[in-house]
CSV table of C-alpha atoms (C1' of nucleotides) in Angstrom, one decimal:
chain,number,residue,atom,x,y,z
T,545,MET,CA,0.0,0.0,0.0
T,546,LEU,CA,1.3,3.4,-0.9
T,547,GLN,CA,2.1,5.8,1.8
T,548,GLN,CA,1.3,9.4,1.7
T,549,SER,CA,5.0,10.2,1.4
T,550,GLU,CA,5.1,8.0,-1.6
T,551,LEU,CA,2.5,10.1,-3.3
T,552,ILE,CA,4.5,13.1,-2.7
T,553,PHE,CA,7.5,11.6,-4.4
T,554,ASP,CA,5.4,10.4,-7.1
T,555,PHE,CA,4.0,13.7,-8.1
T,556,ALA,CA,7.2,15.5,-7.5
T,557,SER,CA,9.2,13.2,-9.7
T,558,ASP,CA,6.6,13.4,-12.4
T,559,HIS,CA,7.0,17.1,-13.1
T,560,VAL,CA,10.3,18.2,-11.9
T,561,ASN,CA,13.6,17.7,-13.5
T,562,MET,CA,15.8,16.9,-10.5
T,563,SER,CA,18.9,18.1,-12.2
T,564,GLN,CA,17.5,21.6,-12.2
T,565,LEU,CA,17.6,21.6,-8.5
T,566,GLY,CA,21.3,21.3,-8.4
T,567,CYS,CA,22.4,20.7,-4.9
T,568,TYR,CA,19.0,19.6,-3.8
T,569,SER,CA,18.9,16.7,-6.2
T,570,ASP,CA,19.1,14.3,-3.3
T,571,TYR,CA,15.8,15.4,-2.2
T,572,PRO,CA,12.4,14.9,-3.6
T,573,ALA,CA,11.5,17.8,-5.7
T,574,VAL,CA,9.0,20.0,-4.0
T,575,ILE,CA,8.1,23.3,-5.5
T,576,VAL,CA,6.1,25.4,-3.2
T,577,GLU,CA,4.4,28.5,-4.0
T,578,GLN,CA,2.7,30.9,-1.7
T,579,VAL,CA,-0.6,31.5,-3.2
T,580,PRO,CA,-3.0,34.4,-2.9
T,581,HIS,CA,-5.8,32.1,-2.0
T,582,PRO,CA,-5.7,31.6,1.7
T,583,HIS,CA,-8.8,29.4,1.7
T,584,LEU,CA,-6.7,26.8,0.2
T,585,LEU,CA,-5.0,26.5,3.5
T,586,SER,CA,-7.8,27.5,5.7
T,587,TYR,CA,-10.9,26.2,4.3
T,588,ALA,CA,-10.8,22.9,6.0
T,589,GLY,CA,-8.9,24.0,9.0
T,590,LEU,CA,-5.5,23.5,7.5
T,591,ALA,CA,-4.5,27.0,8.4
T,592,CYS,CA,-2.2,26.4,11.2
T,593,GLU,CA,0.8,28.4,12.1
T,594,GLN,CA,-0.4,30.8,9.6
T,595,THR,CA,1.8,33.6,8.5
T,596,GLN,CA,0.6,37.0,9.2
T,597,THR,CA,-0.4,37.3,5.6
T,598,GLU,CA,-2.6,34.3,5.9
T,599,GLN,CA,-4.2,35.5,9.0
T,600,ASP,CA,-4.9,38.8,7.3
T,601,HIS,CA,-6.5,37.0,4.5
T,602,GLN,CA,-8.6,35.0,6.9
T,603,GLN,CA,-9.8,38.1,8.6
T,604,LEU,CA,-11.5,39.0,5.4
T,605,LEU,CA,-13.3,35.8,5.4
T,606,LYS,CA,-14.7,35.9,8.8
T,607,VAL,CA,-18.4,35.6,9.2
T,608,GLU,CA,-20.0,37.8,11.8
T,609,PRO,CA,-22.3,36.2,14.1
T,610,CYS,CA,-25.9,36.6,13.3
T,611,GLU,CA,-28.6,37.8,15.5
T,612,SER,CA,-31.8,36.1,14.8
T,613,GLY,CA,-33.7,33.8,12.7
T,614,GLU,CA,-34.5,35.6,9.5
T,615,GLU,CA,-31.2,37.3,9.4
T,616,GLU,CA,-29.6,34.0,10.2
T,617,THR,CA,-31.0,32.5,7.1
T,618,MET,CA,-29.9,35.3,4.9
T,619,GLU,CA,-26.6,35.7,6.6
T,620,THR,CA,-26.1,32.0,6.4
T,621,LEU,CA,-26.6,32.0,2.7
T,622,VAL,CA,-24.3,35.0,2.3
T,623,ALA,CA,-21.8,33.3,4.5
T,624,ALA,CA,-22.1,30.1,2.5
T,625,ASP,CA,-21.4,32.1,-0.5
T,626,SER,CA,-18.5,33.7,1.0
T,627,LEU,CA,-17.1,30.4,1.9
T,628,LEU,CA,-17.4,29.0,-1.5
T,629,ASN,CA,-17.5,32.0,-3.7
T,630,MET,CA,-14.0,32.9,-2.9
T,631,ASP,CA,-12.7,33.5,-6.3
T,632,CYS,CA,-10.5,30.8,-7.5
T,633,PRO,CA,-8.4,30.8,-10.5
T,634,ASP,CA,-10.2,28.9,-13.2
T,635,SER,CA,-8.1,25.8,-12.9
T,636,LEU,CA,-8.0,25.9,-9.2
T,637,SER,CA,-11.5,25.2,-8.3
T,638,LEU,CA,-12.6,24.0,-5.0
T,639,GLU,CA,-13.1,20.6,-6.5
T,640,GLN,CA,-9.4,20.5,-7.3
T,641,HIS,CA,-8.7,21.8,-3.9
T,642,TYR,CA,-10.7,19.0,-2.3
T,643,SER,CA,-9.6,16.2,-4.5
T,644,GLN,CA,-6.0,17.0,-4.5
T,645,THR,CA,-5.7,18.2,-1.0
T,646,PHE,CA,-7.8,15.8,0.8
T,647,LEU,CA,-8.7,12.8,-1.3
T,648,PRO,CA,-5.2,11.5,-1.5
T,649,SER,CA,-5.0,11.4,2.3
T,650,LEU,CA,-7.8,8.9,2.4
T,651,GLY,CA,-5.3,6.4,1.3
T,652,ASP,CA,-4.3,5.2,-2.0
T,653,VAL,CA,-5.2,1.7,-2.7
T,654,ILE,CA,-8.2,-0.5,-2.2
T,655,THR,CA,-6.3,-3.4,-1.1
T,656,THR,CA,-9.2,-5.8,-0.8
T,657,PRO,CA,-12.7,-5.8,-2.0
T,658,VAL,CA,-15.0,-3.8,0.2
T,659,THR,CA,-16.7,-6.1,2.5
T,660,GLN,CA,-20.0,-5.0,3.7
T,661,VAL,CA,-22.0,-6.7,6.4
T,662,THR,CA,-25.6,-5.9,6.2
T,663,VAL,CA,-27.5,-6.2,9.4
T,664,SER,CA,-31.2,-6.4,9.1
T,665,ALA,CA,-34.0,-7.3,11.4
T,666,GLU,CA,-33.5,-10.8,10.4
T,667,GLY,CA,-29.9,-10.7,11.3
T,668,VAL,CA,-26.7,-10.6,9.4
T,669,VAL,CA,-27.2,-10.8,5.7
T,670,GLY,CA,-23.7,-10.2,4.6
T,671,PRO,CA,-20.9,-10.2,4.2
T,672,PHE,CA,-20.7,-9.6,0.5
T,673,ASP,CA,-17.7,-8.9,-1.6
T,674,GLN,CA,-18.4,-6.4,-4.3
T,675,PRO,CA,-19.5,-8.6,-7.1
T,676,GLN,CA,-21.9,-10.3,-4.9
T,677,TRP,CA,-23.0,-7.0,-3.5
T,678,HIS,CA,-23.6,-5.8,-7.0
T,679,SER,CA,-25.4,-8.8,-8.2
T,680,LEU,CA,-27.6,-8.8,-5.2
T,681,HIS,CA,-28.8,-5.4,-6.1
T,682,THR,CA,-29.1,-5.9,-9.8
T,683,GLY,CA,-30.6,-9.3,-9.6
T,684,LYS,CA,-28.1,-10.6,-12.0
T,685,PRO,CA,-25.3,-12.9,-11.4
T,686,ALA,CA,-22.1,-11.0,-11.4
T,687,SER,CA,-20.8,-13.2,-14.1
T,688,GLN,CA,-23.5,-12.0,-16.5
T,689,LEU,CA,-22.8,-8.4,-16.0
T,690,HIS,CA,-20.1,-8.3,-18.6
T,691,SER,CA,-21.6,-10.4,-21.3
T,692,ARG,CA,-22.3,-7.8,-23.9
T,693,LYS,CA,-21.6,-7.7,-27.5
T,694,ARG,CA,-18.5,-9.5,-28.2
T,695,SER,CA,-16.8,-11.2,-25.4
T,696,ARG,CA,-15.2,-8.4,-23.7
T,697,LYS,CA,-12.7,-9.0,-21.0
T,698,PRO,CA,-14.4,-8.7,-17.6
T,699,ARG,CA,-13.6,-5.3,-16.6
T,700,HIS,CA,-12.3,-4.4,-13.2
T,701,ARG,CA,-14.9,-3.0,-11.1
T,702,ARG,CA,-14.5,0.6,-10.5
T,703,ALA,CA,-13.7,1.4,-7.0
T,704,GLU,CA,-16.8,2.4,-5.2
T,705,SER,CA,-17.0,5.5,-3.0
T,706,PRO,CA,-14.3,5.1,-0.4
T,707,THR,CA,-15.8,5.1,3.0
T,708,PRO,CA,-14.0,6.6,5.8
T,709,ASP,CA,-12.1,3.5,6.5
T,710,ILE,CA,-11.5,2.2,3.1
T,711,LYS,CA,-8.2,2.5,1.3
T,712,VAL,CA,-8.7,4.5,-1.7
T,713,LYS,CA,-7.7,3.6,-5.2
T,714,LYS,CA,-4.2,4.3,-6.4
T,715,ASP,CA,-3.6,7.9,-7.0
T,716,LYS,CA,-2.7,7.3,-10.6
T,717,TYR,CA,-6.2,6.1,-11.1
T,718,ASN,CA,-7.5,9.1,-9.4
T,719,LYS,CA,-5.6,11.4,-11.6
T,720,GLY,CA,-7.7,14.2,-12.8
T,721,GLY,CA,-10.6,13.1,-10.7
T,722,ASN,CA,-12.1,15.8,-8.6
T,723,THR,CA,-14.8,13.9,-6.9
T,724,LEU,CA,-15.5,14.8,-3.4
T,725,TYR,CA,-18.2,12.6,-2.0
T,726,LEU,CA,-20.9,14.0,0.1
T,727,TRP,CA,-19.8,12.2,3.2
T,728,GLN,CA,-16.3,13.6,2.7
T,729,PHE,CA,-17.7,17.0,2.2
T,730,LEU,CA,-19.5,16.7,5.5
T,731,MET,CA,-16.4,15.5,7.2
T,732,GLU,CA,-14.5,18.5,5.8
T,733,LEU,CA,-17.1,20.8,7.1
T,734,LEU,CA,-16.9,19.2,10.5
T,735,GLN,CA,-13.3,19.9,10.5
T,736,ASP,CA,-13.6,23.4,9.4
T,737,ARG,CA,-14.0,26.0,12.1
T,738,GLN,CA,-15.6,28.4,9.8
T,739,VAL,CA,-18.4,26.0,9.4
T,740,CYS,CA,-18.3,23.9,12.5
T,741,PRO,CA,-20.2,24.3,14.7
T,742,ARG,CA,-21.9,27.1,13.0
T,743,TYR,CA,-23.7,25.1,10.4
T,744,ILE,CA,-22.8,21.6,11.2
T,745,LYS,CA,-21.5,20.3,14.5
T,746,TRP,CA,-20.7,17.2,16.4
T,747,THR,CA,-23.3,16.3,19.0
T,748,ASN,CA,-21.3,13.2,19.9
T,749,PRO,CA,-18.0,13.0,18.2
T,750,ASN,CA,-17.1,9.8,19.8
T,751,ALA,CA,-20.1,8.2,18.3
T,752,GLY,CA,-19.7,10.0,15.0
T,753,ILE,CA,-23.0,11.8,15.5
T,754,PHE,CA,-23.3,15.2,14.0
T,755,LYS,CA,-26.1,17.6,13.4
T,756,LEU,CA,-26.9,19.8,10.5
T,757,VAL,CA,-27.4,23.0,12.6
T,758,ASN,CA,-28.2,24.9,9.4
T,759,SER,CA,-29.4,22.4,6.9
T,760,LYS,CA,-30.1,25.0,4.3
T,761,ALA,CA,-26.6,26.4,4.5
T,762,VAL,CA,-25.0,23.0,4.4
T,763,ALA,CA,-27.1,22.0,1.4
T,764,ARG,CA,-26.2,25.2,-0.3
T,765,LEU,CA,-22.6,24.7,0.3
T,766,TRP,CA,-22.9,21.2,-1.1
T,767,GLY,CA,-24.8,22.6,-4.1
T,768,LYS,CA,-22.2,25.1,-4.6
T,769,HIS,CA,-19.5,22.5,-4.5
T,770,LYS,CA,-21.4,20.4,-7.0
T,771,ASN,CA,-22.3,23.3,-9.1
T,772,LYS,CA,-25.9,22.6,-8.4
T,773,PRO,CA,-27.5,25.9,-7.6
T,774,ASP,CA,-30.8,24.3,-6.9
T,775,MET,CA,-29.5,22.1,-4.3
T,776,ASN,CA,-31.6,22.0,-1.2
T,777,TYR,CA,-31.7,20.0,1.9
T,778,GLU,CA,-34.4,17.8,0.5
T,779,THR,CA,-32.2,16.8,-2.3
T,780,MET,CA,-29.1,16.5,-0.2
T,781,GLY,CA,-31.1,14.5,2.3
T,782,ARG,CA,-31.9,12.0,-0.4
T,783,ALA,CA,-28.3,11.5,-1.0
T,784,LEU,CA,-27.8,11.1,2.8
T,785,ARG,CA,-30.5,8.5,2.9
T,786,TYR,CA,-28.8,6.5,0.3
T,787,TYR,CA,-25.9,6.4,2.6
T,788,TYR,CA,-28.0,4.4,5.0
T,789,GLN,CA,-28.2,1.6,2.5
T,790,ARG,CA,-24.5,1.7,1.9
T,791,GLY,CA,-23.7,1.7,5.6
T,792,ILE,CA,-21.9,5.0,5.6
T,793,LEU,CA,-24.5,6.9,7.7
T,794,ASN,CA,-27.1,6.0,10.2
T,795,LYS,CA,-30.0,8.2,11.1
T,796,VAL,CA,-30.2,9.1,14.7
T,797,GLU,CA,-33.8,8.4,15.4
T,798,GLY,CA,-35.9,10.9,17.2
T,799,GLN,CA,-33.6,13.8,16.4
T,800,ARG,CA,-34.0,15.9,13.4
T,801,LEU,CA,-31.1,16.7,11.2
T,802,VAL,CA,-28.9,14.4,13.2
T,803,TYR,CA,-26.9,11.7,11.5
T,804,GLN,CA,-24.2,9.4,12.5
T,805,PHE,CA,-21.2,8.3,10.6
T,806,THR,CA,-20.9,4.5,11.0
T,807,SER,CA,-17.2,4.9,10.9
T,808,LEU,CA,-14.7,7.7,11.1
T,809,PRO,CA,-11.1,8.1,10.1
T,810,GLU,CA,-8.6,7.9,12.8
T,811,ASP,CA,-7.0,11.2,13.7
T,812,MET,CA,-10.2,13.0,12.7
T,813,ILE,CA,-10.0,16.6,13.9
T,814,TYR,CA,-12.9,17.3,16.1
T,815,ILE,CA,-14.1,20.7,16.5
T,816,THR,CA,-16.5,21.0,19.4
T,817,GLU,CA,-18.3,24.0,20.7
T,818,GLY,CA,-18.1,24.9,24.3
T,819,ASP,CA,-16.2,27.1,26.6
T,820,GLY,CA,-13.2,25.5,27.9
T,821,THR,CA,-14.7,23.0,30.1
T,822,LYS,CA,-14.3,21.0,27.0
T,823,GLU,CA,-14.5,17.3,26.7
T,824,GLU,CA,-18.1,18.0,27.2
T,825,GLU,CA,-18.7,15.7,24.4
T,826,GLU,CA,-16.9,12.9,26.2
T,827,GLU,CA,-18.9,13.6,29.3
T,828,ASN,CA,-22.0,13.2,27.2
T,829,ASP,CA,-20.9,9.8,26.2
T,830,GLU,CA,-24.1,8.5,27.6
T,831,ILE,CA,-25.8,10.5,25.0
T,832,ASP,CA,-26.3,7.5,22.9
T,833,ASP,CA,-29.0,7.4,20.5
T,834,ASN,CA,-32.0,9.0,21.9
T,835,SER,CA,-30.8,10.8,24.9
T,836,GLY,CA,-32.0,14.0,23.2
T,837,ASN,CA,-29.0,15.8,24.6
T,838,ASP,CA,-29.1,17.9,21.6
T,839,GLU,CA,-29.7,21.0,23.6
T,840,GLY,CA,-33.0,21.4,21.9
T,841,VAL,CA,-33.4,21.0,18.3
T,842,SER,CA,-32.1,24.1,16.9
T,843,ASP,CA,-33.6,24.8,13.6
T,844,ASP,CA,-32.1,27.1,11.0
T,845,SER,CA,-33.3,30.1,12.7
T,846,ASP,CA,-32.2,29.2,16.2
T,847,ASP,CA,-29.2,31.2,16.7
T,848,SER,CA,-28.7,31.2,20.4
T,849,THR,CA,-26.1,28.5,20.5
T,850,ILE,CA,-24.5,29.4,17.3
T,851,LEU,CA,-23.7,32.9,18.4
T,852,SER,CA,-21.5,31.9,21.2
T,853,SER,CA,-19.7,29.3,19.2
T,854,ASP,CA,-19.2,31.8,16.5
T,855,GLN,CA,-17.6,34.2,18.9
T,856,SER,CA,-15.3,31.5,20.1
T,857,VAL,CA,-14.5,30.5,16.6
T,858,GLU,CA,-13.6,34.1,15.8
T,859,GLU,CA,-11.4,34.4,18.8
T,860,GLU,CA,-9.9,31.2,17.9
T,861,ASP,CA,-9.0,32.2,14.4
T,862,SER,CA,-6.1,34.2,15.4
T,863,LEU,CA,-4.5,31.5,17.4
T,864,PRO,CA,-2.6,28.5,16.2
T,865,PRO,CA,-5.4,25.9,16.2
T,866,LYS,CA,-3.7,22.9,17.5
T,867,LYS,CA,-4.7,20.9,20.4
T,868,LYS,CA,-6.9,23.5,21.8
T,869,THR,CA,-9.1,22.7,24.7
T,870,SER,CA,-11.0,25.9,24.8
T,871,ALA,CA,-13.9,27.0,22.8
T,872,GLY,CA,-13.8,25.8,19.3
T,873,SER,CA,-11.5,23.2,20.6
T,874,VAL,CA,-9.8,21.0,18.3
T,875,HIS,CA,-9.0,17.6,19.6
T,876,THR,CA,-8.6,14.1,18.6
T,877,PRO,CA,-10.1,11.5,20.9
T,878,SER,CA,-7.8,9.2,22.6
T,879,ALA,CA,-7.3,5.9,21.1
T,880,ALA,CA,-9.6,4.5,23.6
T,881,GLN,CA,-12.2,7.0,22.8
T,882,ARG,CA,-11.9,6.3,19.2
T,883,SER,CA,-12.1,2.6,19.6
T,884,ARG,CA,-15.6,3.0,20.9
T,885,PRO,CA,-18.1,0.9,19.1
T,886,ALA,CA,-20.3,3.5,17.7
T,887,PRO,CA,-23.8,3.2,18.9
T,888,ARG,CA,-26.0,1.7,16.3
T,889,PRO,CA,-29.3,3.2,16.8
T,890,SER,CA,-31.8,0.8,15.6
T,891,ALA,CA,-29.9,0.4,12.5
T,892,GLN,CA,-31.7,-1.5,9.9
T,893,ARG,CA,-28.3,-1.9,8.3
T,894,ASP,CA,-24.9,-1.5,9.3
T,895,THR,CA,-21.5,-1.8,7.9
T,896,VAL,CA,-18.4,-3.1,9.4
T,897,LEU,CA,-15.5,-1.1,8.2
T,898,ARG,CA,-11.9,-1.5,8.7
T,899,PRO,CA,-10.0,1.0,10.7
T,900,THR,CA,-7.7,3.1,8.7
T,901,LYS,CA,-4.5,4.8,9.2
T,902,ASN,CA,-5.5,7.4,6.7
T,903,SER,CA,-7.7,10.2,7.6
T,904,LEU,CA,-8.9,13.2,5.7
T,905,ILE,CA,-6.7,15.5,7.6
T,906,GLN,CA,-4.2,14.1,10.0
T,907,GLU,CA,-3.4,16.3,12.9
T,908,LYS,CA,0.3,15.7,12.5
T,909,HIS,CA,0.1,17.5,9.2
T,910,LEU,CA,-1.5,20.6,10.4
T,911,PRO,CA,1.3,22.7,11.7
T,912,ILE,CA,3.5,22.0,8.8
T,913,VAL,CA,3.4,21.7,5.1
T,914,SER,CA,1.2,18.7,4.8
T,915,ALA,CA,1.4,16.3,2.1
T,916,GLU,CA,-1.9,17.5,0.9
T,917,MET,CA,-0.9,21.1,0.9
T,918,LEU,CA,2.3,20.3,-0.9
T,919,ARG,CA,0.2,18.4,-3.4
T,920,THR,CA,-2.1,21.3,-3.9
T,921,LEU,CA,0.7,23.8,-4.1
T,922,GLN,CA,2.6,21.7,-6.4
T,923,ASN,CA,-0.4,21.6,-8.6
T,924,LEU,CA,-0.4,25.4,-8.7
T,925,GLN,CA,2.8,25.3,-10.5
T,926,LYS,CA,0.8,24.0,-13.4
T,927,VAL,CA,-1.4,27.0,-13.3
T,928,GLN,CA,1.2,29.6,-13.0
T,929,SER,CA,-0.1,31.3,-16.1
T,930,LEU,CA,-3.2,32.2,-14.3
T,931,GLN,CA,-1.2,34.7,-12.3
T,932,PRO,CA,0.1,36.8,-15.0
T,933,GLY,CA,2.9,39.1,-14.3
T,934,GLY,CA,3.6,37.2,-11.2
T,935,HIS,CA,1.4,38.0,-8.3
T,936,SER,CA,3.5,39.6,-5.6
T,937,SER,CA,2.7,36.8,-3.2
T,938,VAL,CA,3.6,34.2,-5.7
T,939,PHE,CA,7.1,33.0,-5.7
T,940,LYS,CA,8.8,29.8,-6.2
T,941,THR,CA,10.6,28.6,-3.3
T,942,ALA,CA,13.6,26.7,-4.4
T,943,GLN,CA,14.8,28.7,-1.5
T,944,LEU,CA,12.2,27.3,0.7
T,945,LEU,CA,13.2,23.9,-0.5
T,946,GLY,CA,16.7,24.7,0.5
T,947,SER,CA,15.6,25.9,3.8
T,948,LEU,CA,13.6,22.8,4.3
T,949,CYS,CA,16.5,20.7,3.4
T,950,GLU,CA,18.8,22.5,5.7
T,951,ARG,CA,16.4,22.5,8.6
T,952,GLN,CA,15.6,18.9,8.0
T,953,ALA,CA,19.2,18.0,8.0
T,954,ALA,CA,19.7,20.0,11.2
T,955,ALA,CA,16.7,18.2,12.8
T,956,GLU,CA,17.8,14.8,11.7
T,957,GLY,CA,21.5,15.2,12.2
T,958,THR,CA,23.3,13.0,9.8
T,959,VAL,CA,21.0,11.2,7.5
T,960,ASP,CA,22.0,7.9,6.2
T,961,SER,CA,22.3,8.3,2.5
T,962,ARG,CA,20.5,5.1,2.0
T,963,ASP,CA,17.4,6.8,3.3
T,964,ARG,CA,17.5,9.3,0.5
T,965,PRO,CA,16.1,8.7,-2.9
T,966,SER,CA,19.0,8.2,-5.1
T,967,LYS,CA,17.2,9.0,-8.3
T,968,SER,CA,14.5,11.3,-9.2
T,969,GLY,CA,11.2,9.6,-8.9
T,970,GLN,CA,12.5,6.9,-6.6
T,971,LYS,CA,9.9,6.3,-4.1
T,972,THR,CA,10.7,5.8,-0.5
T,973,SER,CA,8.8,5.8,2.7
T,974,GLU,CA,11.7,7.2,4.6
T,975,LEU,CA,11.2,10.8,3.8
T,976,GLU,CA,7.8,11.4,5.1
T,977,THR,CA,6.1,14.7,5.2
T,978,PRO,CA,6.0,14.9,8.9
T,979,LYS,CA,9.7,15.1,9.0
T,980,LEU,CA,9.6,18.4,7.3
T,981,VAL,CA,10.4,21.1,9.8
T,982,PRO,CA,7.5,23.4,10.6
T,983,LEU,CA,7.6,26.5,8.4
T,984,THR,CA,7.9,29.9,9.8
T,985,SER,CA,7.3,33.2,8.1
T,986,SER,CA,11.0,33.5,7.9
T,987,ASP,CA,11.1,30.6,5.6
T,988,LEU,CA,8.9,32.4,3.2
U,632,DG,C1',3.7,-6.4,-46.4
U,633,DA,C1',3.6,-8.3,-41.6
U,634,DT,C1',4.3,-7.4,-37.0
U,635,DG,C1',4.5,-5.1,-32.8
U,636,DG,C1',4.5,-1.0,-29.8
U,637,DC,C1',2.6,3.4,-28.8
U,638,DC,C1',-0.8,6.8,-28.7
U,639,DT,C1',-5.4,8.7,-28.9
U,640,DA,C1',-10.3,8.9,-29.4
U,641,DA,C1',-14.5,6.6,-28.9
U,642,DT,C1',-17.3,3.5,-26.4
U,643,DT,C1',-19.1,1.4,-22.4
U,644,DA,C1',-20.1,0.3,-17.6
U,645,DG,C1',-21.0,1.7,-13.4
U,646,DG,C1',-20.9,4.7,-9.1
U,647,DA,C1',-22.8,8.7,-7.1
U,648,DC,C1',-25.6,11.4,-6.9
U,649,DT,C1',-29.9,14.5,-8.5
U,650,DT,C1',-34.6,15.2,-9.4
U,651,DC,C1',-39.2,14.2,-8.7
U,652,DC,C1',-42.8,12.2,-6.4
U,653,DG,C1',-46.2,10.6,-3.0
U,654,DG,C1',-46.5,9.6,1.5
U,655,DT,C1',-45.9,9.8,6.9
U,656,DG,C1',-44.8,11.9,11.2
U,657,DT,C1',-43.9,15.9,14.2
R,419,DC,C1',-49.1,24.5,7.7
R,420,DA,C1',-44.2,24.0,7.5
R,421,DC,C1',-40.7,21.0,7.9
R,422,DA,C1',-38.2,16.7,8.4
R,423,DC,C1',-38.0,12.3,6.8
R,424,DC,C1',-38.7,8.2,3.9
R,425,DG,C1',-37.8,5.5,-0.2
R,426,DG,C1',-39.0,4.3,-5.2
R,427,DA,C1',-38.0,5.4,-9.8
R,428,DA,C1',-35.7,7.5,-13.5
R,429,DG,C1',-32.4,10.5,-15.0
R,430,DT,C1',-27.7,13.0,-15.2
R,431,DC,C1',-22.9,13.4,-14.7
R,432,DC,C1',-18.5,11.8,-14.3
R,433,DT,C1',-14.8,8.6,-14.4
R,434,DA,C1',-12.3,4.4,-15.3
R,435,DA,C1',-11.8,0.5,-18.2
R,436,DT,C1',-11.8,-1.2,-22.6
R,437,DT,C1',-11.6,-1.2,-27.6
R,438,DA,C1',-10.5,0.3,-32.2
R,439,DG,C1',-7.9,2.6,-35.3
R,440,DG,C1',-3.9,5.3,-36.9
R,441,DC,C1',0.9,6.0,-37.0
R,442,DC,C1',5.6,4.6,-36.9
R,443,DA,C1',9.6,1.6,-36.5
R,444,DT,C1',11.6,-2.8,-37.3
DNA sequence: GATGGCCTAATTAGGACTTCCGGTGT
DNA sequence: CACACCGGAAGTCCTAATTAGGCCAT
């Protein structure tokens, strides 16, 4: 299975002539550009250890707390627009941002067929491997699915939507793809302090239970992402309901707008609302399915709880968002917490998913140039022409690369030459992104 | 001319929604 | 009455896999 670091080397070696890097030829080629689109770094909470410039950009994106219902709705839509309307260069759409920044981090290869165990009232129906799963739903034997026209070779089944725990297909097969699945989108929102807990929030992160605080806004964001201006909650909700069948989501009965991920990536970044007495979510572990702890169903116009969290979010924005325990806290549950068997509220179906080492955003990536960031930034090199005349904030950082190399060397002491890629394009798991030294503004 | 390798465009299959609908429950 | 929720049915969109055909070198 490919590691993230391998992906980095892969893309780097694809596009960079190592010889041009001179003395850095022993290192994987990483061309980093500072980009004038801070949302690339901040949209999903990646903006950590921001430079002042980045913080300044973020200031422009802040959403003021709303006061009441009607305004909330309007403001929400405006805010949703502001979140997704941030002008992107043509070839740097949010889709690209998502796919290139986050999708690779899900993993790289589906190493085995997805095994789904369906639990019904009658008991366990599964497991199915994919062909069986498919034939079950099509009513045809899997072997007949490919008998068309002349005897084509049986085609490999296309990888289905990766669930949070599933190793994703190889990156090379994902090339050019810009698909961000709805569940991924929701997870991103849940890790984005500009959206969570304002529009979507965890009600029980340990159980993977979340609530669409503002279903309209979330649906609108989704529609924006999918370029479906008519998207509404009804439509998005249909997609969510399909996730029941696929075992990705469960509905939390008795609570409106509350859903539950049947499985979550490890190292998920959890943003909870609260005031510093944090871990309130953990305290509420007894929440379980129907405890109704949801501090009253807050509909789209209910702003009372949102306001406070907004304030905390705003205060938070100027601080390095790592391992906070105060409002807008970002934390990852302990291993024990994560290992909890998620409550299965009267699930008609359920899916047993393998745990993963790959999360959407791994906390260890946050304070540094993450693999995903590098990937995205590297991609920007391809769209340089979109910044004619050279935006003042755009510069290639061969210097940065040098700085990284130096600092890495300093941090690691003497590095065994065997650990370095000897040729361009050589993949290795030794040089992993987390080894990169945190960047400071001086690096830039 | 035959063969094989490479490339590219077209075709096809299938997943993931999206849209619409009628209905129920709160 | 509004809204959330449900699930069937049909459709769209997108992507990966496969095939066919052209070109070129041997």
